[in-house]
Amino acid sequence: MFRDRVIVICISGLSGTGGMDGIRDKLHEVFVPHGVNPDNIFRRSWNKENESDPSAEPWVDDLNREINRRTELPTYLAIIGHSYGGWAACRLSKVTNRVPDFVALIDPVFGPDNIFNQNQDYPRGNLIRNWYQTNSPVFVDPCTGIKIPCTREVGLHCGYSNVPGAHENIEEAKKRNWWGNHERTSCPGGRKHEPTSHIDIDSDQWIWRQISNQIYYDIIELKQKYVIKSVRDDKYLSIKNDKIYLEKTTQIKRSHVFTLEHLGYNDYVIKASNEKYVSAEDDPNFAIYLSSSIGVPQIFNFQPFGRNVYAIKASNTEYLTIKKDQLHQFPNLTNLSYFEFIPLK
């Protein structure tokens, strides 16, 4: 419905893509079947022209341009960044047209001295999570345990463990698979856990899973607010006294706002601004009312007929249809049965 303008940018760090191509591909696998444009889930370097130069700064204009090239008005925006890509994610979050819905930082490093600049680096977003490790900058041999330690609490190649502005800072000391089970390696004397390191923490599939789950909740199970317009009459649905009417207006009011709650596939319940649900219960006048309860009469199947345009079929197989500027139910589709759903920011 609004998923064609969902944007997820995965920002890789210093000297290569690391696991960011992998998380991009996994997000394609999860979300493209749900209608997200695959081109809108993409990877970009933290600094395309100087990605191997630790003294450079994030090329924020390039990253923001890549978002705007796809859409200047995202309906959902997630920014994911590892290492210097996490640094870039923080700075990018401050300048995007839409306040990011989700910022995911993976062991972020803020420049060669790893010093967080409160003015430039403080991230902006509705939800900001930071996954970090304190084991080593590079791969750790699980059998010997030999590692190059992080010489400072937050060193050059060990990410920032407590990012200001983050809602959660989550330590991931051991590698885990998609299901959350610890990865193990066969060693003399038995199998041992594989420690995370800065260089490969962005390939940790458990972190991928947590990021994917959050985006899934946000865009698939999202309770998105809309105004609903009759395609033929160019009027908006509005509630009054537990009924739904058409109203010609240029000013959107609270009575025009509806929330969709996704139940699965193309099934939704529709909640009005008074916290009651659109209901296709049996009525001799075939009127549509608002109900305080949720049950079978409150479940509707959305059938697409164009960009953001739907016919809405009730569980009793009747279609929501306009009659004398009021919402009714009717057994057949007519030109008064099509509605445009306009998402609110």
mmCIF file of C-alpha atoms in Angstrom:
data_model
loop_
_atom_site.group_PDB
_atom_site.id
_atom_site.type_symbol
_atom_site.label_atom_id
_atom_site.label_comp_id
_atom_site.label_asym_id
_atom_site.label_seq_id
_atom_site.Cartn_x
_atom_site.Cartn_y
_atom_site.Cartn_z
ATOM 1 C CA MET A 1 0.000 0.000 0.000
ATOM 2 C CA PHE A 2 2.704 2.449 1.049
ATOM 3 C CA ARG A 3 5.547 -0.050 0.705
ATOM 4 C CA ASP A 4 6.661 1.132 -2.733
ATOM 5 C CA ARG A 5 8.258 4.111 -0.950
ATOM 6 C CA VAL A 6 9.902 2.198 1.889
ATOM 7 C CA ILE A 7 13.651 2.966 1.957
ATOM 8 C CA VAL A 8 16.352 0.897 3.694
ATOM 9 C CA ILE A 9 19.942 2.057 3.191
ATOM 10 C CA CYS A 10 22.815 -0.198 4.335
ATOM 11 C CA ILE A 11 26.059 1.775 4.735
ATOM 12 C CA SER A 12 29.323 -0.163 4.572
ATOM 13 C CA GLY A 13 32.449 0.989 6.376
ATOM 14 C CA LEU A 14 36.153 1.414 5.796
ATOM 15 C CA SER A 15 37.759 -0.625 2.995
ATOM 16 C CA GLY A 16 34.961 -2.776 1.669
ATOM 17 C CA THR A 17 31.413 -3.975 1.846
ATOM 18 C CA GLY A 18 31.868 -6.484 4.672
ATOM 19 C CA GLY A 19 28.558 -8.032 5.670
ATOM 20 C CA MET A 20 26.418 -5.145 4.456
ATOM 21 C CA ASP A 21 25.816 -6.799 1.094
ATOM 22 C CA GLY A 22 24.678 -9.834 3.042
ATOM 23 C CA ILE A 23 22.157 -7.984 5.171
ATOM 24 C CA ARG A 24 20.883 -6.172 2.081
ATOM 25 C CA ASP A 25 20.330 -9.493 0.333
ATOM 26 C CA LYS A 26 18.605 -10.962 3.398
ATOM 27 C CA LEU A 27 16.270 -7.954 3.612
ATOM 28 C CA HIS A 28 15.482 -8.409 -0.096
ATOM 29 C CA GLU A 29 14.552 -12.010 0.645
ATOM 30 C CA VAL A 30 12.260 -10.999 3.510
ATOM 31 C CA PHE A 31 10.590 -7.840 2.186
ATOM 32 C CA VAL A 32 10.427 -7.929 -1.616
ATOM 33 C CA PRO A 33 7.620 -10.561 -1.483
ATOM 34 C CA HIS A 34 5.678 -8.051 0.633
ATOM 35 C CA GLY A 35 5.790 -5.391 -2.074
ATOM 36 C CA VAL A 36 8.942 -3.453 -1.166
ATOM 37 C CA ASN A 37 10.858 -2.296 -4.246
ATOM 38 C CA PRO A 38 14.192 -4.195 -4.265
ATOM 39 C CA ASP A 39 16.007 -1.094 -5.526
ATOM 40 C CA ASN A 40 14.882 0.710 -2.372
ATOM 41 C CA ILE A 41 16.833 -1.698 -0.148
ATOM 42 C CA PHE A 42 20.400 -0.886 -1.155
ATOM 43 C CA ARG A 43 23.998 -0.687 0.018
ATOM 44 C CA ARG A 44 26.200 2.383 -0.279
ATOM 45 C CA SER A 45 29.729 3.116 0.922
ATOM 46 C CA TRP A 46 30.223 5.559 3.790
ATOM 47 C CA ASN A 47 32.357 7.635 1.388
ATOM 48 C CA LYS A 48 32.206 6.402 -2.194
ATOM 49 C CA GLU A 49 35.263 8.381 -3.321
ATOM 50 C CA ASN A 50 37.492 7.751 -0.289
ATOM 51 C CA GLU A 51 36.205 4.571 1.322
ATOM 52 C CA SER A 52 39.714 3.366 2.303
ATOM 53 C CA ASP A 53 40.861 6.684 3.792
ATOM 54 C CA PRO A 54 40.403 6.674 7.597
ATOM 55 C CA SER A 55 41.054 10.425 7.747
ATOM 56 C CA ALA A 56 38.087 11.238 5.471
ATOM 57 C CA GLU A 57 34.611 12.108 6.722
ATOM 58 C CA PRO A 58 31.289 10.540 5.703
ATOM 59 C CA TRP A 59 29.978 11.751 2.355
ATOM 60 C CA VAL A 60 26.525 12.569 3.642
ATOM 61 C CA ASP A 61 25.362 14.438 0.532
ATOM 62 C CA ASP A 62 26.006 11.364 -1.614
ATOM 63 C CA LEU A 63 24.068 9.106 0.755
ATOM 64 C CA ASN A 64 21.136 11.497 0.998
ATOM 65 C CA ARG A 65 21.123 11.946 -2.773
ATOM 66 C CA GLU A 66 20.813 8.171 -3.204
ATOM 67 C CA ILE A 67 17.725 8.180 -0.982
ATOM 68 C CA ASN A 68 16.142 11.162 -2.754
ATOM 69 C CA ARG A 69 16.888 9.628 -6.158
ATOM 70 C CA ARG A 70 14.514 6.832 -5.197
ATOM 71 C CA THR A 71 11.922 9.028 -3.488
ATOM 72 C CA GLU A 72 11.993 12.389 -1.748
ATOM 73 C CA LEU A 73 9.034 11.345 0.416
ATOM 74 C CA PRO A 74 9.705 7.925 1.953
ATOM 75 C CA THR A 75 6.819 6.369 3.827
ATOM 76 C CA TYR A 76 9.379 4.536 5.981
ATOM 77 C CA LEU A 77 13.125 5.059 6.369
ATOM 78 C CA ALA A 78 15.647 2.710 7.985
ATOM 79 C CA ILE A 79 19.375 3.485 8.074
ATOM 80 C CA ILE A 80 21.845 0.681 8.867
ATOM 81 C CA GLY A 81 25.583 1.270 9.216
ATOM 82 C CA HIS A 82 28.683 -0.662 10.307
ATOM 83 C CA SER A 83 31.973 0.852 11.532
ATOM 84 C CA TYR A 84 32.552 4.096 9.598
ATOM 85 C CA GLY A 85 29.182 3.318 8.030
ATOM 86 C CA GLY A 86 27.666 3.711 11.499
ATOM 87 C CA TRP A 87 29.325 7.108 11.753
ATOM 88 C CA ALA A 88 27.836 7.988 8.366
ATOM 89 C CA ALA A 89 24.428 6.675 9.478
ATOM 90 C CA CYS A 90 24.396 9.040 12.461
ATOM 91 C CA ARG A 91 25.231 12.061 10.319
ATOM 92 C CA LEU A 92 22.829 11.053 7.553
ATOM 93 C CA SER A 93 20.001 10.662 10.059
ATOM 94 C CA LYS A 94 20.190 14.392 10.821
ATOM 95 C CA VAL A 95 19.552 15.610 7.257
ATOM 96 C CA THR A 96 17.030 13.242 5.616
ATOM 97 C CA ASN A 97 13.650 14.629 4.545
ATOM 98 C CA ARG A 98 11.927 12.102 6.784
ATOM 99 C CA VAL A 99 12.974 11.560 10.373
ATOM 100 C CA PRO A 100 14.357 8.000 10.252
ATOM 101 C CA ASP A 101 11.977 5.430 11.656
ATOM 102 C CA PHE A 102 14.839 3.107 12.593
ATOM 103 C CA VAL A 103 18.602 3.642 12.861
ATOM 104 C CA ALA A 104 20.656 0.452 13.328
ATOM 105 C CA LEU A 105 24.320 0.956 14.257
ATOM 106 C CA ILE A 106 26.725 -1.986 14.188
ATOM 107 C CA ASP A 107 29.957 -1.332 16.114
ATOM 108 C CA PRO A 108 30.149 2.282 14.858
ATOM 109 C CA VAL A 109 33.515 4.041 14.693
ATOM 110 C CA PHE A 110 33.587 7.842 14.692
ATOM 111 C CA GLY A 111 36.734 8.687 12.755
ATOM 112 C CA PRO A 112 40.394 7.740 13.278
ATOM 113 C CA ASP A 113 40.343 8.772 16.963
ATOM 114 C CA ASN A 114 36.818 7.447 17.518
ATOM 115 C CA ILE A 115 35.680 10.667 19.185
ATOM 116 C CA PHE A 116 31.940 11.296 19.171
ATOM 117 C CA ASN A 117 31.047 14.871 18.185
ATOM 118 C CA GLN A 118 27.853 15.830 20.029
ATOM 119 C CA ASN A 119 26.900 18.457 17.443
ATOM 120 C CA GLN A 120 27.626 16.500 14.252
ATOM 121 C CA ASP A 121 27.238 12.861 15.251
ATOM 122 C CA TYR A 122 24.243 12.796 17.606
ATOM 123 C CA PRO A 123 21.766 10.571 15.719
ATOM 124 C CA ARG A 124 18.149 11.417 14.960
ATOM 125 C CA GLY A 125 15.464 8.728 14.759
ATOM 126 C CA ASN A 126 12.314 7.272 16.265
ATOM 127 C CA LEU A 127 14.243 4.151 17.304
ATOM 128 C CA ILE A 128 18.044 3.934 17.497
ATOM 129 C CA ARG A 129 19.826 0.704 18.416
ATOM 130 C CA ASN A 130 23.556 0.069 18.667
ATOM 131 C CA TRP A 131 25.103 -3.412 18.568
ATOM 132 C CA TYR A 132 28.742 -3.503 19.705
ATOM 133 C CA GLN A 133 31.575 -5.829 20.729
ATOM 134 C CA THR A 134 34.686 -5.331 22.855
ATOM 135 C CA ASN A 135 36.656 -8.438 21.874
ATOM 136 C CA SER A 136 39.036 -7.399 19.130
ATOM 137 C CA PRO A 137 39.406 -5.287 15.996
ATOM 138 C CA VAL A 138 40.089 -8.387 13.876
ATOM 139 C CA PHE A 139 39.183 -12.069 13.707
ATOM 140 C CA VAL A 140 39.617 -14.014 16.949
ATOM 141 C CA ASP A 141 40.777 -17.642 16.795
ATOM 142 C CA PRO A 142 38.191 -19.447 18.939
ATOM 143 C CA CYS A 143 40.541 -22.367 19.608
ATOM 144 C CA THR A 144 43.489 -20.385 20.957
ATOM 145 C CA GLY A 145 41.568 -17.339 22.133
ATOM 146 C CA ILE A 146 44.425 -15.191 20.841
ATOM 147 C CA LYS A 147 43.227 -11.736 19.896
ATOM 148 C CA ILE A 148 44.347 -8.172 19.463
ATOM 149 C CA PRO A 149 42.641 -6.405 22.340
ATOM 150 C CA CYS A 150 40.878 -3.095 22.096
ATOM 151 C CA THR A 151 43.535 -0.884 23.644
ATOM 152 C CA ARG A 152 40.997 1.762 24.645
ATOM 153 C CA GLU A 153 37.417 1.381 25.784
ATOM 154 C CA VAL A 154 36.480 2.664 22.359
ATOM 155 C CA GLY A 155 39.403 2.178 20.011
ATOM 156 C CA LEU A 156 40.026 2.788 16.324
ATOM 157 C CA HIS A 157 38.650 -0.554 15.202
ATOM 158 C CA CYS A 158 36.449 -1.379 18.165
ATOM 159 C CA GLY A 159 33.081 0.263 17.943
ATOM 160 C CA TYR A 160 31.499 2.780 20.260
ATOM 161 C CA SER A 161 29.842 0.887 23.107
ATOM 162 C CA ASN A 162 27.543 3.619 24.406
ATOM 163 C CA VAL A 163 26.333 5.856 21.590
ATOM 164 C CA PRO A 164 24.677 9.045 22.896
ATOM 165 C CA GLY A 165 21.070 9.206 21.736
ATOM 166 C CA ALA A 166 20.747 5.447 21.234
ATOM 167 C CA HIS A 167 17.693 3.918 22.861
ATOM 168 C CA GLU A 168 19.552 0.627 23.324
ATOM 169 C CA ASN A 169 23.225 -0.408 23.334
ATOM 170 C CA ILE A 170 23.473 -4.188 22.946
ATOM 171 C CA GLU A 171 26.699 -6.140 23.431
ATOM 172 C CA GLU A 172 27.197 -9.129 21.128
ATOM 173 C CA ALA A 173 30.264 -10.977 22.420
ATOM 174 C CA LYS A 174 29.732 -14.261 20.557
ATOM 175 C CA LYS A 175 28.603 -14.982 17.018
ATOM 176 C CA ARG A 176 25.097 -16.331 16.585
ATOM 177 C CA ASN A 177 23.121 -17.678 13.662
ATOM 178 C CA TRP A 178 19.740 -16.507 12.353
ATOM 179 C CA TRP A 179 17.937 -18.480 15.082
ATOM 180 C CA GLY A 180 20.017 -17.010 17.906
ATOM 181 C CA ASN A 181 22.141 -20.119 18.506
ATOM 182 C CA HIS A 182 25.825 -19.536 19.223
ATOM 183 C CA GLU A 183 28.214 -20.449 16.439
ATOM 184 C CA ARG A 184 30.808 -23.048 17.469
ATOM 185 C CA THR A 185 34.070 -24.308 16.004
ATOM 186 C CA SER A 186 35.629 -27.747 16.491
ATOM 187 C CA CYS A 187 38.871 -27.339 18.436
ATOM 188 C CA PRO A 188 41.266 -29.723 20.177
ATOM 189 C CA GLY A 189 39.455 -30.563 23.362
ATOM 190 C CA GLY A 190 35.979 -29.835 22.042
ATOM 191 C CA ARG A 191 33.794 -27.252 20.350
ATOM 192 C CA LYS A 192 34.177 -23.621 21.344
ATOM 193 C CA HIS A 193 32.100 -20.492 20.828
ATOM 194 C CA GLU A 194 33.225 -18.111 18.094
ATOM 195 C CA PRO A 195 33.838 -14.597 19.452
ATOM 196 C CA THR A 196 32.702 -11.585 17.484
ATOM 197 C CA SER A 197 35.191 -9.033 16.217
ATOM 198 C CA HIS A 198 34.831 -5.590 14.728
ATOM 199 C CA ILE A 199 35.735 -6.716 11.236
ATOM 200 C CA ASP A 200 33.016 -9.381 11.003
ATOM 201 C CA ILE A 201 30.271 -8.354 13.432
ATOM 202 C CA ASP A 202 28.244 -7.008 10.499
ATOM 203 C CA SER A 203 28.010 -10.614 9.232
ATOM 204 C CA ASP A 204 26.398 -11.811 12.458
ATOM 205 C CA GLN A 205 23.066 -13.236 11.366
ATOM 206 C CA TRP A 206 21.471 -12.771 14.775
ATOM 207 C CA ILE A 207 21.985 -9.021 14.414
ATOM 208 C CA TRP A 208 20.517 -9.296 10.906
ATOM 209 C CA ARG A 209 17.508 -11.094 12.416
ATOM 210 C CA GLN A 210 16.943 -8.405 15.042
ATOM 211 C CA ILE A 211 17.131 -5.662 12.411
ATOM 212 C CA SER A 212 14.851 -7.574 10.050
ATOM 213 C CA ASN A 213 12.318 -8.217 12.824
ATOM 214 C CA GLN A 214 12.143 -4.537 13.703
ATOM 215 C CA ILE A 215 11.613 -3.474 10.091
ATOM 216 C CA TYR A 216 9.041 -6.251 9.648
ATOM 217 C CA TYR A 217 7.119 -5.019 12.657
ATOM 218 C CA ASP A 218 7.316 -1.440 11.391
ATOM 219 C CA ILE A 219 6.242 -1.940 7.776
ATOM 220 C CA ILE A 220 4.278 -5.191 7.728
ATOM 221 C CA GLU A 221 2.500 -5.034 11.067
ATOM 222 C CA LEU A 222 2.539 -1.258 11.042
ATOM 223 C CA LYS A 223 -0.561 0.530 12.271
ATOM 224 C CA GLN A 224 -0.361 3.178 9.570
ATOM 225 C CA LYS A 225 -2.610 6.237 9.572
ATOM 226 C CA TYR A 226 -4.474 7.242 6.412
ATOM 227 C CA VAL A 227 -7.103 9.519 5.047
ATOM 228 C CA ILE A 228 -9.464 7.662 2.705
ATOM 229 C CA LYS A 229 -10.885 9.278 -0.405
ATOM 230 C CA SER A 230 -13.651 8.117 -2.739
ATOM 231 C CA VAL A 231 -12.042 7.864 -6.174
ATOM 232 C CA ARG A 232 -15.173 8.917 -8.047
ATOM 233 C CA ASP A 233 -16.375 11.739 -5.819
ATOM 234 C CA ASP A 234 -13.013 13.092 -4.640
ATOM 235 C CA LYS A 235 -14.436 13.327 -1.123
ATOM 236 C CA TYR A 236 -12.987 12.048 2.142
ATOM 237 C CA LEU A 237 -14.466 9.539 4.552
ATOM 238 C CA SER A 238 -15.330 11.128 7.883
ATOM 239 C CA ILE A 239 -16.939 9.785 11.047
ATOM 240 C CA LYS A 240 -19.994 11.221 12.785
ATOM 241 C CA ASN A 241 -22.201 9.545 15.391
ATOM 242 C CA ASP A 242 -20.714 6.089 14.735
ATOM 243 C CA LYS A 243 -21.413 6.293 11.001
ATOM 244 C CA ILE A 244 -19.119 7.113 8.098
ATOM 245 C CA TYR A 245 -19.939 9.853 5.626
ATOM 246 C CA LEU A 246 -18.316 11.503 2.631
ATOM 247 C CA GLU A 247 -17.123 15.046 3.136
ATOM 248 C CA LYS A 248 -15.722 17.534 0.641
ATOM 249 C CA THR A 249 -12.911 19.368 2.384
ATOM 250 C CA THR A 250 -9.502 20.941 1.887
ATOM 251 C CA GLN A 251 -8.611 20.696 5.570
ATOM 252 C CA ILE A 252 -7.898 17.291 7.079
ATOM 253 C CA LYS A 253 -9.342 16.932 10.565
ATOM 254 C CA ARG A 254 -9.157 14.216 13.193
ATOM 255 C CA SER A 255 -12.491 12.797 12.023
ATOM 256 C CA HIS A 256 -10.915 11.990 8.622
ATOM 257 C CA VAL A 257 -8.067 9.864 10.011
ATOM 258 C CA PHE A 258 -8.198 6.052 10.002
ATOM 259 C CA THR A 259 -5.642 3.477 11.128
ATOM 260 C CA LEU A 260 -5.021 0.177 9.339
ATOM 261 C CA GLU A 261 -4.000 -2.824 11.416
ATOM 262 C CA HIS A 262 -2.572 -5.640 9.314
ATOM 263 C CA LEU A 263 -3.788 -9.159 10.143
ATOM 264 C CA GLY A 264 -2.040 -11.087 7.393
ATOM 265 C CA TYR A 265 -2.010 -11.319 3.597
ATOM 266 C CA ASN A 266 -4.405 -8.545 2.443
ATOM 267 C CA ASP A 267 -6.660 -8.615 5.507
ATOM 268 C CA TYR A 268 -6.990 -5.563 7.748
ATOM 269 C CA VAL A 269 -9.133 -3.996 10.408
ATOM 270 C CA ILE A 270 -9.850 -0.285 10.040
ATOM 271 C CA LYS A 271 -9.902 1.853 13.174
ATOM 272 C CA ALA A 272 -11.437 5.326 13.240
ATOM 273 C CA SER A 273 -10.050 8.240 15.232
ATOM 274 C CA ASN A 274 -12.578 7.569 18.024
ATOM 275 C CA GLU A 275 -10.894 4.160 18.586
ATOM 276 C CA LYS A 276 -13.859 2.246 17.135
ATOM 277 C CA TYR A 277 -13.672 -0.182 14.218
ATOM 278 C CA VAL A 278 -15.350 -0.065 10.824
ATOM 279 C CA SER A 279 -17.898 -2.882 10.894
ATOM 280 C CA ALA A 280 -19.915 -4.655 8.174
ATOM 281 C CA GLU A 281 -22.499 -6.211 10.456
ATOM 282 C CA ASP A 282 -25.908 -7.314 9.209
ATOM 283 C CA ASP A 283 -28.160 -4.296 8.891
ATOM 284 C CA PRO A 284 -31.459 -3.937 6.983
ATOM 285 C CA ASN A 285 -30.238 -0.660 5.490
ATOM 286 C CA PHE A 286 -26.819 -2.124 4.585
ATOM 287 C CA ALA A 287 -25.159 0.754 6.430
ATOM 288 C CA ILE A 288 -21.614 0.572 7.762
ATOM 289 C CA TYR A 289 -21.247 1.429 11.430
ATOM 290 C CA LEU A 290 -18.413 1.760 13.920
ATOM 291 C CA SER A 291 -18.039 -0.937 16.560
ATOM 292 C CA SER A 292 -16.108 -1.120 19.833
ATOM 293 C CA SER A 293 -15.236 -4.785 19.311
ATOM 294 C CA ILE A 294 -13.125 -6.749 16.835
ATOM 295 C CA GLY A 295 -14.517 -9.883 15.245
ATOM 296 C CA VAL A 296 -15.296 -11.334 11.850
ATOM 297 C CA PRO A 297 -17.517 -8.378 10.766
ATOM 298 C CA GLN A 298 -14.592 -6.010 11.338
ATOM 299 C CA ILE A 299 -12.167 -7.835 9.016
ATOM 300 C CA PHE A 300 -11.782 -6.568 5.452
ATOM 301 C CA ASN A 301 -9.885 -7.854 2.434
ATOM 302 C CA PHE A 302 -8.137 -5.184 0.367
ATOM 303 C CA GLN A 303 -8.162 -5.755 -3.402
ATOM 304 C CA PRO A 304 -5.734 -3.495 -5.322
ATOM 305 C CA PHE A 305 -6.897 -1.592 -8.407
ATOM 306 C CA GLY A 306 -4.025 0.846 -8.929
ATOM 307 C CA ARG A 307 -1.543 2.886 -6.959
ATOM 308 C CA ASN A 308 -2.946 3.140 -3.413
ATOM 309 C CA VAL A 309 -6.454 2.418 -4.801
ATOM 310 C CA TYR A 310 -8.433 -0.488 -3.345
ATOM 311 C CA ALA A 311 -11.813 -2.130 -3.288
ATOM 312 C CA ILE A 312 -12.639 -3.280 0.236
ATOM 313 C CA LYS A 313 -14.454 -6.570 0.653
ATOM 314 C CA ALA A 314 -16.083 -7.483 3.957
ATOM 315 C CA SER A 315 -16.082 -10.982 5.418
ATOM 316 C CA ASN A 316 -19.745 -11.305 4.342
ATOM 317 C CA THR A 317 -18.471 -10.826 0.729
ATOM 318 C CA GLU A 318 -20.122 -7.395 0.412
ATOM 319 C CA TYR A 319 -18.078 -4.427 -0.823
ATOM 320 C CA LEU A 320 -17.812 -1.087 0.932
ATOM 321 C CA THR A 321 -19.635 1.334 -1.352
ATOM 322 C CA ILE A 322 -20.822 4.924 -1.233
ATOM 323 C CA LYS A 323 -24.573 5.575 -1.242
ATOM 324 C CA LYS A 324 -25.988 9.072 -0.739
ATOM 325 C CA ASP A 325 -22.698 10.258 0.755
ATOM 326 C CA GLN A 326 -22.686 7.505 3.371
ATOM 327 C CA LEU A 327 -20.639 4.303 3.549
ATOM 328 C CA HIS A 328 -22.745 1.196 2.857
ATOM 329 C CA GLN A 329 -22.157 -2.402 1.799
ATOM 330 C CA PHE A 330 -23.149 -3.740 -1.592
ATOM 331 C CA PRO A 331 -22.794 -7.208 -3.189
ATOM 332 C CA ASN A 332 -21.192 -5.993 -6.424
ATOM 333 C CA LEU A 333 -18.382 -3.662 -7.371
ATOM 334 C CA THR A 334 -19.473 -0.303 -8.757
ATOM 335 C CA ASN A 335 -17.628 2.900 -9.571
ATOM 336 C CA LEU A 336 -18.458 3.979 -6.010
ATOM 337 C CA SER A 337 -16.536 1.039 -4.511
ATOM 338 C CA TYR A 338 -12.989 2.300 -5.084
ATOM 339 C CA PHE A 339 -11.049 4.186 -2.446
ATOM 340 C CA GLU A 340 -7.660 5.863 -2.401
ATOM 341 C CA PHE A 341 -5.636 5.475 0.785
ATOM 342 C CA ILE A 342 -3.385 8.462 1.365
ATOM 343 C CA PRO A 343 -0.748 7.801 4.069
ATOM 344 C CA LEU A 344 -0.104 10.489 6.638
ATOM 345 C CA LYS A 345 3.462 11.309 7.589
#
